[in-house]
Amino acid sequence: MFRNDLPSLLFEKIYKVEPYPDSVEPVPRMIEETAFFPGGKGLWMENTTNILPSILVLGQDFSALKEYLKIVNSKSKDLECPTWRNIIKLFKEADISLSECFFSNVFMGLRKTESMVGKFPGFKDKEFTQRNLEFLAFQIEIIKPKLIITLGRYAINMLANLSSQTLKSWKKAKSFNDIDEAIKFDVEFRNHRCNCVSLVHPCMRHSNIKRRRYNNYMGNHAELNMLRDALNQ
């Protein structure tokens, strides 16, 4: 499989999460610029490369329908949002190449709400949630990442549901303070194993990063060293 084939391969299978609940709108098409899948292609498109992504970065969902339409109509760019600004800065500090990452979400679809923050409305539909869980397993199967990075606490719960024991503490966590180990090594996802790191959501990074702890590190240094250790072990 070639790098540029990956987004289309995944997008062609999104029908597997249907039907969508009333609160969620299907993504009509992928935006032709750097943006999280499925709203965008999930690839870093700011330079030319043939690198096949080996790091899967997972948010909760793409955004609200109105925000997606703003990008489609060229009234805004996804790269200009706080999420991307903080990801770019953090990954540069951690020596993570953005070209090695596939940026995706645990839920497919767009919110039919005014707000694009908080718990995804699709969570209320258990069958829809289960279908998205299966699609998440499919993403992992296709990408075969060496590292999975979750952004925010809602993505943690979905990923933990794919690993019966290793991420047990993540599944029970109500907040980041409840996570006893924010980095997990050799996590099994059906027929694949990789390391996992849970990060605070980049859009709220400046407010929440001070609470992070890892070994003897605090704040930003904690998450930097989580990422470095996860990549090097």
PDB file of C-alpha atoms in Angstrom:
ATOM      1  CA  MET A   1       0.000   0.000   0.000  1.00  0.00           C
ATOM      2  CA  PHE A   2       1.220   3.491  -0.879  1.00  0.00           C
ATOM      3  CA  ARG A   3       0.908   6.507   1.421  1.00  0.00           C
ATOM      4  CA  ASN A   4      -1.688   8.332  -0.672  1.00  0.00           C
ATOM      5  CA  ASP A   5      -3.855   5.205  -0.939  1.00  0.00           C
ATOM      6  CA  LEU A   6      -4.470   5.040   2.814  1.00  0.00           C
ATOM      7  CA  PRO A   7      -7.116   7.809   3.189  1.00  0.00           C
ATOM      8  CA  SER A   8      -9.244   6.493   0.317  1.00  0.00           C
ATOM      9  CA  LEU A   9      -8.972   2.914   1.541  1.00  0.00           C
ATOM     10  CA  LEU A  10     -10.370   3.947   4.930  1.00  0.00           C
ATOM     11  CA  PHE A  11     -12.946   6.412   3.602  1.00  0.00           C
ATOM     12  CA  GLU A  12     -14.426   3.764   1.299  1.00  0.00           C
ATOM     13  CA  LYS A  13     -15.206   1.641   4.369  1.00  0.00           C
ATOM     14  CA  ILE A  14     -16.860   4.348   6.492  1.00  0.00           C
ATOM     15  CA  TYR A  15     -20.266   3.060   5.430  1.00  0.00           C
ATOM     16  CA  LYS A  16     -19.697   0.338   8.046  1.00  0.00           C
ATOM     17  CA  VAL A  17     -20.607   2.788  10.838  1.00  0.00           C
ATOM     18  CA  GLU A  18     -24.045   3.489   9.303  1.00  0.00           C
ATOM     19  CA  PRO A  19     -26.762   4.286  10.210  1.00  0.00           C
ATOM     20  CA  TYR A  20     -25.883   7.595  11.866  1.00  0.00           C
ATOM     21  CA  PRO A  21     -27.945   8.894  14.797  1.00  0.00           C
ATOM     22  CA  ASP A  22     -29.985  12.071  14.260  1.00  0.00           C
ATOM     23  CA  SER A  23     -27.338  14.144  16.056  1.00  0.00           C
ATOM     24  CA  VAL A  24     -24.558  13.150  13.633  1.00  0.00           C
ATOM     25  CA  GLU A  25     -24.087  13.960   9.934  1.00  0.00           C
ATOM     26  CA  PRO A  26     -21.950  11.752   7.632  1.00  0.00           C
ATOM     27  CA  VAL A  27     -18.831  13.384   6.169  1.00  0.00           C
ATOM     28  CA  PRO A  28     -19.622  13.940   2.451  1.00  0.00           C
ATOM     29  CA  ARG A  29     -15.993  14.021   1.293  1.00  0.00           C
ATOM     30  CA  MET A  30     -12.447  14.466   2.535  1.00  0.00           C
ATOM     31  CA  ILE A  31     -11.016  17.993   2.410  1.00  0.00           C
ATOM     32  CA  GLU A  32      -7.960  18.307   0.144  1.00  0.00           C
ATOM     33  CA  GLU A  33      -5.677  19.769   2.807  1.00  0.00           C
ATOM     34  CA  THR A  34      -4.033  18.780   6.084  1.00  0.00           C
ATOM     35  CA  ALA A  35      -6.864  17.871   8.450  1.00  0.00           C
ATOM     36  CA  PHE A  36      -7.861  14.995  10.702  1.00  0.00           C
ATOM     37  CA  PHE A  37      -9.618  12.037   9.059  1.00  0.00           C
ATOM     38  CA  PRO A  38     -12.436  11.681   8.055  1.00  0.00           C
ATOM     39  CA  GLY A  39     -12.964  15.425   7.471  1.00  0.00           C
ATOM     40  CA  GLY A  40      -9.538  15.505   5.853  1.00  0.00           C
ATOM     41  CA  LYS A  41      -7.144  12.857   4.581  1.00  0.00           C
ATOM     42  CA  GLY A  42      -5.377  12.437   7.906  1.00  0.00           C
ATOM     43  CA  LEU A  43      -1.952  12.963   6.329  1.00  0.00           C
ATOM     44  CA  TRP A  44       0.531  15.797   6.807  1.00  0.00           C
ATOM     45  CA  MET A  45       0.250  17.376   3.355  1.00  0.00           C
ATOM     46  CA  GLU A  46       2.542  20.370   3.847  1.00  0.00           C
ATOM     47  CA  ASN A  47       5.434  18.602   2.127  1.00  0.00           C
ATOM     48  CA  THR A  48       5.953  15.758  -0.355  1.00  0.00           C
ATOM     49  CA  THR A  49       6.895  12.361   1.029  1.00  0.00           C
ATOM     50  CA  ASN A  50       6.320   8.652   0.423  1.00  0.00           C
ATOM     51  CA  ILE A  51       6.511   7.771   4.124  1.00  0.00           C
ATOM     52  CA  LEU A  52       3.775   5.368   5.221  1.00  0.00           C
ATOM     53  CA  PRO A  53       2.434   6.556   8.612  1.00  0.00           C
ATOM     54  CA  SER A  54       3.574   4.496  11.607  1.00  0.00           C
ATOM     55  CA  ILE A  55       2.002   6.656  14.356  1.00  0.00           C
ATOM     56  CA  LEU A  56      -1.770   6.853  14.793  1.00  0.00           C
ATOM     57  CA  VAL A  57      -2.982  10.062  16.466  1.00  0.00           C
ATOM     58  CA  LEU A  58      -6.575   9.802  17.691  1.00  0.00           C
ATOM     59  CA  GLY A  59      -8.974  12.568  18.616  1.00  0.00           C
ATOM     60  CA  GLN A  60     -12.636  12.065  19.518  1.00  0.00           C
ATOM     61  CA  ASP A  61     -14.353  13.407  16.361  1.00  0.00           C
ATOM     62  CA  PHE A  62     -13.624  15.788  13.500  1.00  0.00           C
ATOM     63  CA  SER A  63     -15.826  18.757  14.437  1.00  0.00           C
ATOM     64  CA  ALA A  64     -19.276  20.250  14.014  1.00  0.00           C
ATOM     65  CA  LEU A  65     -20.910  20.317  10.589  1.00  0.00           C
ATOM     66  CA  LYS A  66     -20.784  24.123  10.435  1.00  0.00           C
ATOM     67  CA  GLU A  67     -17.010  24.130  11.052  1.00  0.00           C
ATOM     68  CA  TYR A  68     -16.453  21.486   8.375  1.00  0.00           C
ATOM     69  CA  LEU A  69     -18.417  23.597   5.878  1.00  0.00           C
ATOM     70  CA  LYS A  70     -16.312  26.659   6.710  1.00  0.00           C
ATOM     71  CA  ILE A  71     -13.193  24.722   5.712  1.00  0.00           C
ATOM     72  CA  VAL A  72     -14.846  23.327   2.567  1.00  0.00           C
ATOM     73  CA  ASN A  73     -15.865  26.853   1.551  1.00  0.00           C
ATOM     74  CA  SER A  74     -12.344  28.183   2.261  1.00  0.00           C
ATOM     75  CA  LYS A  75     -13.534  30.433   5.079  1.00  0.00           C
ATOM     76  CA  SER A  76     -11.116  28.817   7.531  1.00  0.00           C
ATOM     77  CA  LYS A  77      -8.235  26.321   7.610  1.00  0.00           C
ATOM     78  CA  ASP A  78      -8.030  23.397   9.998  1.00  0.00           C
ATOM     79  CA  LEU A  79      -4.299  24.031  10.506  1.00  0.00           C
ATOM     80  CA  GLU A  80      -5.061  27.430  12.043  1.00  0.00           C
ATOM     81  CA  CYS A  81      -6.938  25.983  15.035  1.00  0.00           C
ATOM     82  CA  PRO A  82      -5.348  25.610  18.522  1.00  0.00           C
ATOM     83  CA  THR A  83      -5.352  21.805  18.220  1.00  0.00           C
ATOM     84  CA  TRP A  84      -2.974  21.856  15.270  1.00  0.00           C
ATOM     85  CA  ARG A  85      -0.813  24.692  16.585  1.00  0.00           C
ATOM     86  CA  ASN A  86      -0.168  22.826  19.830  1.00  0.00           C
ATOM     87  CA  ILE A  87       0.341  19.439  18.151  1.00  0.00           C
ATOM     88  CA  ILE A  88       2.940  20.890  15.791  1.00  0.00           C
ATOM     89  CA  LYS A  89       4.818  22.529  18.657  1.00  0.00           C
ATOM     90  CA  LEU A  90       4.725  19.443  20.922  1.00  0.00           C
ATOM     91  CA  PHE A  91       5.701  16.949  18.218  1.00  0.00           C
ATOM     92  CA  LYS A  92       8.589  19.158  17.114  1.00  0.00           C
ATOM     93  CA  GLU A  93       9.890  19.213  20.700  1.00  0.00           C
ATOM     94  CA  ALA A  94       9.497  15.425  20.922  1.00  0.00           C
ATOM     95  CA  ASP A  95      11.279  14.898  17.563  1.00  0.00           C
ATOM     96  CA  ILE A  96       8.199  13.286  16.016  1.00  0.00           C
ATOM     97  CA  SER A  97       7.916  13.748  12.266  1.00  0.00           C
ATOM     98  CA  LEU A  98       4.417  14.897  11.312  1.00  0.00           C
ATOM     99  CA  SER A  99       4.837  12.980   8.051  1.00  0.00           C
ATOM    100  CA  GLU A 100       5.022   9.732  10.038  1.00  0.00           C
ATOM    101  CA  CYS A 101       1.607  10.358  11.600  1.00  0.00           C
ATOM    102  CA  PHE A 102      -1.918   9.531  10.540  1.00  0.00           C
ATOM    103  CA  PHE A 103      -4.319  11.938  12.250  1.00  0.00           C
ATOM    104  CA  SER A 104      -7.726  10.382  12.792  1.00  0.00           C
ATOM    105  CA  ASN A 105     -10.659  10.086  15.189  1.00  0.00           C
ATOM    106  CA  VAL A 106     -12.410   7.350  17.121  1.00  0.00           C
ATOM    107  CA  PHE A 107     -15.812   8.550  15.858  1.00  0.00           C
ATOM    108  CA  MET A 108     -16.769   9.114  12.244  1.00  0.00           C
ATOM    109  CA  GLY A 109     -19.246  11.851  11.325  1.00  0.00           C
ATOM    110  CA  LEU A 110     -19.928  15.508  12.118  1.00  0.00           C
ATOM    111  CA  ARG A 111     -21.829  16.986  15.059  1.00  0.00           C
ATOM    112  CA  LYS A 112     -25.138  18.648  14.241  1.00  0.00           C
ATOM    113  CA  THR A 113     -24.620  20.970  17.190  1.00  0.00           C
ATOM    114  CA  GLU A 114     -23.445  24.537  17.684  1.00  0.00           C
ATOM    115  CA  SER A 115     -20.619  23.446  19.962  1.00  0.00           C
ATOM    116  CA  MET A 116     -17.682  21.402  18.705  1.00  0.00           C
ATOM    117  CA  VAL A 117     -16.338  20.584  22.189  1.00  0.00           C
ATOM    118  CA  GLY A 118     -17.416  18.138  24.871  1.00  0.00           C
ATOM    119  CA  LYS A 119     -18.603  14.570  24.557  1.00  0.00           C
ATOM    120  CA  PHE A 120     -19.541  13.513  21.030  1.00  0.00           C
ATOM    121  CA  PRO A 121     -23.353  13.164  20.731  1.00  0.00           C
ATOM    122  CA  GLY A 122     -22.944   9.805  18.993  1.00  0.00           C
ATOM    123  CA  PHE A 123     -21.818   8.302  22.318  1.00  0.00           C
ATOM    124  CA  LYS A 124     -25.494   8.144  23.352  1.00  0.00           C
ATOM    125  CA  ASP A 125     -26.214   5.555  20.652  1.00  0.00           C
ATOM    126  CA  LYS A 126     -24.680   2.288  21.878  1.00  0.00           C
ATOM    127  CA  GLU A 127     -24.978   0.483  18.552  1.00  0.00           C
ATOM    128  CA  PHE A 128     -23.418   3.405  16.669  1.00  0.00           C
ATOM    129  CA  THR A 129     -20.620   3.515  19.244  1.00  0.00           C
ATOM    130  CA  GLN A 130     -19.989  -0.205  18.749  1.00  0.00           C
ATOM    131  CA  ARG A 131     -19.808   0.198  14.966  1.00  0.00           C
ATOM    132  CA  ASN A 132     -17.277   3.017  15.388  1.00  0.00           C
ATOM    133  CA  LEU A 133     -15.299   0.789  17.736  1.00  0.00           C
ATOM    134  CA  GLU A 134     -15.134  -1.837  14.999  1.00  0.00           C
ATOM    135  CA  PHE A 135     -14.048   0.821  12.514  1.00  0.00           C
ATOM    136  CA  LEU A 136     -11.330   1.916  14.937  1.00  0.00           C
ATOM    137  CA  ALA A 137     -10.117  -1.687  15.042  1.00  0.00           C
ATOM    138  CA  PHE A 138     -10.079  -1.625  11.234  1.00  0.00           C
ATOM    139  CA  GLN A 139      -7.961   1.548  11.229  1.00  0.00           C
ATOM    140  CA  ILE A 140      -5.428  -0.101  13.533  1.00  0.00           C
ATOM    141  CA  GLU A 141      -5.422  -3.261  11.422  1.00  0.00           C
ATOM    142  CA  ILE A 142      -4.695  -1.316   8.225  1.00  0.00           C
ATOM    143  CA  ILE A 143      -2.168   1.195   9.606  1.00  0.00           C
ATOM    144  CA  LYS A 144      -0.385  -1.196  11.990  1.00  0.00           C
ATOM    145  CA  PRO A 145       1.052   1.683  14.047  1.00  0.00           C
ATOM    146  CA  LYS A 146       4.095   1.347  16.281  1.00  0.00           C
ATOM    147  CA  LEU A 147       2.543   4.008  18.522  1.00  0.00           C
ATOM    148  CA  ILE A 148      -1.007   5.221  19.187  1.00  0.00           C
ATOM    149  CA  ILE A 149      -1.422   8.690  20.711  1.00  0.00           C
ATOM    150  CA  THR A 150      -4.819   9.646  22.128  1.00  0.00           C
ATOM    151  CA  LEU A 151      -5.865  13.284  22.480  1.00  0.00           C
ATOM    152  CA  GLY A 152      -8.243  14.043  25.329  1.00  0.00           C
ATOM    153  CA  ARG A 153     -10.155  11.763  27.668  1.00  0.00           C
ATOM    154  CA  TYR A 154     -12.975  10.666  25.354  1.00  0.00           C
ATOM    155  CA  ALA A 155     -10.641   8.995  22.843  1.00  0.00           C
ATOM    156  CA  ILE A 156      -9.061   7.091  25.745  1.00  0.00           C
ATOM    157  CA  ASN A 157     -12.270   5.256  26.588  1.00  0.00           C
ATOM    158  CA  MET A 158     -12.907   4.098  23.032  1.00  0.00           C
ATOM    159  CA  LEU A 159      -9.365   2.821  22.557  1.00  0.00           C
ATOM    160  CA  ALA A 160      -9.431   1.066  25.937  1.00  0.00           C
ATOM    161  CA  ASN A 161     -12.506  -0.893  24.845  1.00  0.00           C
ATOM    162  CA  LEU A 162     -10.397  -2.607  22.179  1.00  0.00           C
ATOM    163  CA  SER A 163      -7.852  -3.911  24.697  1.00  0.00           C
ATOM    164  CA  SER A 164      -9.368  -6.132  27.387  1.00  0.00           C
ATOM    165  CA  GLN A 165      -6.712  -5.930  30.122  1.00  0.00           C
ATOM    166  CA  THR A 166      -3.728  -3.712  29.298  1.00  0.00           C
ATOM    167  CA  LEU A 167      -5.773  -0.506  29.137  1.00  0.00           C
ATOM    168  CA  LYS A 168      -8.144  -1.465  31.953  1.00  0.00           C
ATOM    169  CA  SER A 169      -7.191   1.584  34.036  1.00  0.00           C
ATOM    170  CA  TRP A 170      -7.817   3.854  31.035  1.00  0.00           C
ATOM    171  CA  LYS A 171     -11.305   2.417  30.569  1.00  0.00           C
ATOM    172  CA  LYS A 172     -12.301   3.264  34.149  1.00  0.00           C
ATOM    173  CA  ALA A 173     -10.791   6.756  34.158  1.00  0.00           C
ATOM    174  CA  LYS A 174     -13.202   9.667  34.579  1.00  0.00           C
ATOM    175  CA  SER A 175     -10.412  12.221  34.175  1.00  0.00           C
ATOM    176  CA  PHE A 176      -6.680  12.340  33.456  1.00  0.00           C
ATOM    177  CA  ASN A 177      -6.013  12.345  37.199  1.00  0.00           C
ATOM    178  CA  ASP A 178      -7.529   8.844  37.354  1.00  0.00           C
ATOM    179  CA  ILE A 179      -5.068   7.388  34.837  1.00  0.00           C
ATOM    180  CA  ASP A 180      -2.344   5.619  36.792  1.00  0.00           C
ATOM    181  CA  GLU A 181      -0.131   5.061  33.743  1.00  0.00           C
ATOM    182  CA  ALA A 182      -0.453   7.466  30.833  1.00  0.00           C
ATOM    183  CA  ILE A 183       1.959   5.369  28.779  1.00  0.00           C
ATOM    184  CA  LYS A 184       1.365   1.679  28.079  1.00  0.00           C
ATOM    185  CA  PHE A 185       3.816  -0.652  26.374  1.00  0.00           C
ATOM    186  CA  ASP A 186       3.109  -3.616  24.103  1.00  0.00           C
ATOM    187  CA  VAL A 187      -0.664  -3.200  24.112  1.00  0.00           C
ATOM    188  CA  GLU A 188      -2.548  -5.911  22.225  1.00  0.00           C
ATOM    189  CA  PHE A 189      -5.307  -4.961  19.783  1.00  0.00           C
ATOM    190  CA  ARG A 190      -6.561  -8.231  18.351  1.00  0.00           C
ATOM    191  CA  ASN A 191      -3.732  -9.158  15.945  1.00  0.00           C
ATOM    192  CA  HIS A 192      -1.544  -6.112  16.537  1.00  0.00           C
ATOM    193  CA  ARG A 193       0.673  -4.850  19.350  1.00  0.00           C
ATOM    194  CA  CYS A 194       2.023  -1.341  19.907  1.00  0.00           C
ATOM    195  CA  ASN A 195       2.733   1.293  22.561  1.00  0.00           C
ATOM    196  CA  CYS A 196       0.088   3.825  23.611  1.00  0.00           C
ATOM    197  CA  VAL A 197       0.283   7.315  25.117  1.00  0.00           C
ATOM    198  CA  SER A 198      -2.590   9.461  26.384  1.00  0.00           C
ATOM    199  CA  LEU A 199      -2.147  13.237  26.048  1.00  0.00           C
ATOM    200  CA  VAL A 200      -4.355  16.088  27.185  1.00  0.00           C
ATOM    201  CA  HIS A 201      -6.348  17.492  24.297  1.00  0.00           C
ATOM    202  CA  PRO A 202      -4.223  20.073  22.449  1.00  0.00           C
ATOM    203  CA  CYS A 203      -7.040  22.631  22.242  1.00  0.00           C
ATOM    204  CA  MET A 204      -7.043  22.861  26.070  1.00  0.00           C
ATOM    205  CA  ARG A 205      -3.351  22.145  26.527  1.00  0.00           C
ATOM    206  CA  HIS A 206      -2.352  25.365  28.287  1.00  0.00           C
ATOM    207  CA  SER A 207      -5.101  24.914  30.887  1.00  0.00           C
ATOM    208  CA  ASN A 208      -4.536  21.215  31.611  1.00  0.00           C
ATOM    209  CA  ILE A 209      -0.869  20.439  30.982  1.00  0.00           C
ATOM    210  CA  LYS A 210       0.263  21.606  34.432  1.00  0.00           C
ATOM    211  CA  ARG A 211      -1.550  18.607  35.983  1.00  0.00           C
ATOM    212  CA  ARG A 212       0.412  15.981  34.043  1.00  0.00           C
ATOM    213  CA  ARG A 213       2.900  13.762  35.886  1.00  0.00           C
ATOM    214  CA  TYR A 214       5.266  11.109  34.539  1.00  0.00           C
ATOM    215  CA  ASN A 215       8.113   9.627  36.579  1.00  0.00           C
ATOM    216  CA  ASN A 216       9.904  12.699  37.962  1.00  0.00           C
ATOM    217  CA  TYR A 217       8.591  15.022  35.263  1.00  0.00           C
ATOM    218  CA  MET A 218       5.747  17.523  35.462  1.00  0.00           C
ATOM    219  CA  GLY A 219       3.689  19.501  32.978  1.00  0.00           C
ATOM    220  CA  ASN A 220       4.971  19.775  29.422  1.00  0.00           C
ATOM    221  CA  HIS A 221       8.129  17.803  30.266  1.00  0.00           C
ATOM    222  CA  ALA A 222       5.947  14.911  31.443  1.00  0.00           C
ATOM    223  CA  GLU A 223       4.219  14.545  28.083  1.00  0.00           C
ATOM    224  CA  LEU A 224       7.442  15.077  26.150  1.00  0.00           C
ATOM    225  CA  ASN A 225       9.105  12.222  27.996  1.00  0.00           C
ATOM    226  CA  MET A 226       6.039   9.976  27.641  1.00  0.00           C
ATOM    227  CA  LEU A 227       6.304  10.385  23.880  1.00  0.00           C
ATOM    228  CA  ARG A 228      10.063   9.853  23.788  1.00  0.00           C
ATOM    229  CA  ASP A 229       9.889   6.711  25.934  1.00  0.00           C
ATOM    230  CA  ALA A 230       6.999   5.284  23.932  1.00  0.00           C
ATOM    231  CA  LEU A 231       8.941   5.731  20.699  1.00  0.00           C
ATOM    232  CA  ASN A 232      12.224   4.364  22.010  1.00  0.00           C
ATOM    233  CA  GLN A 233      11.007   1.208  23.771  1.00  0.00           C
TER     234      GLN A 233
END
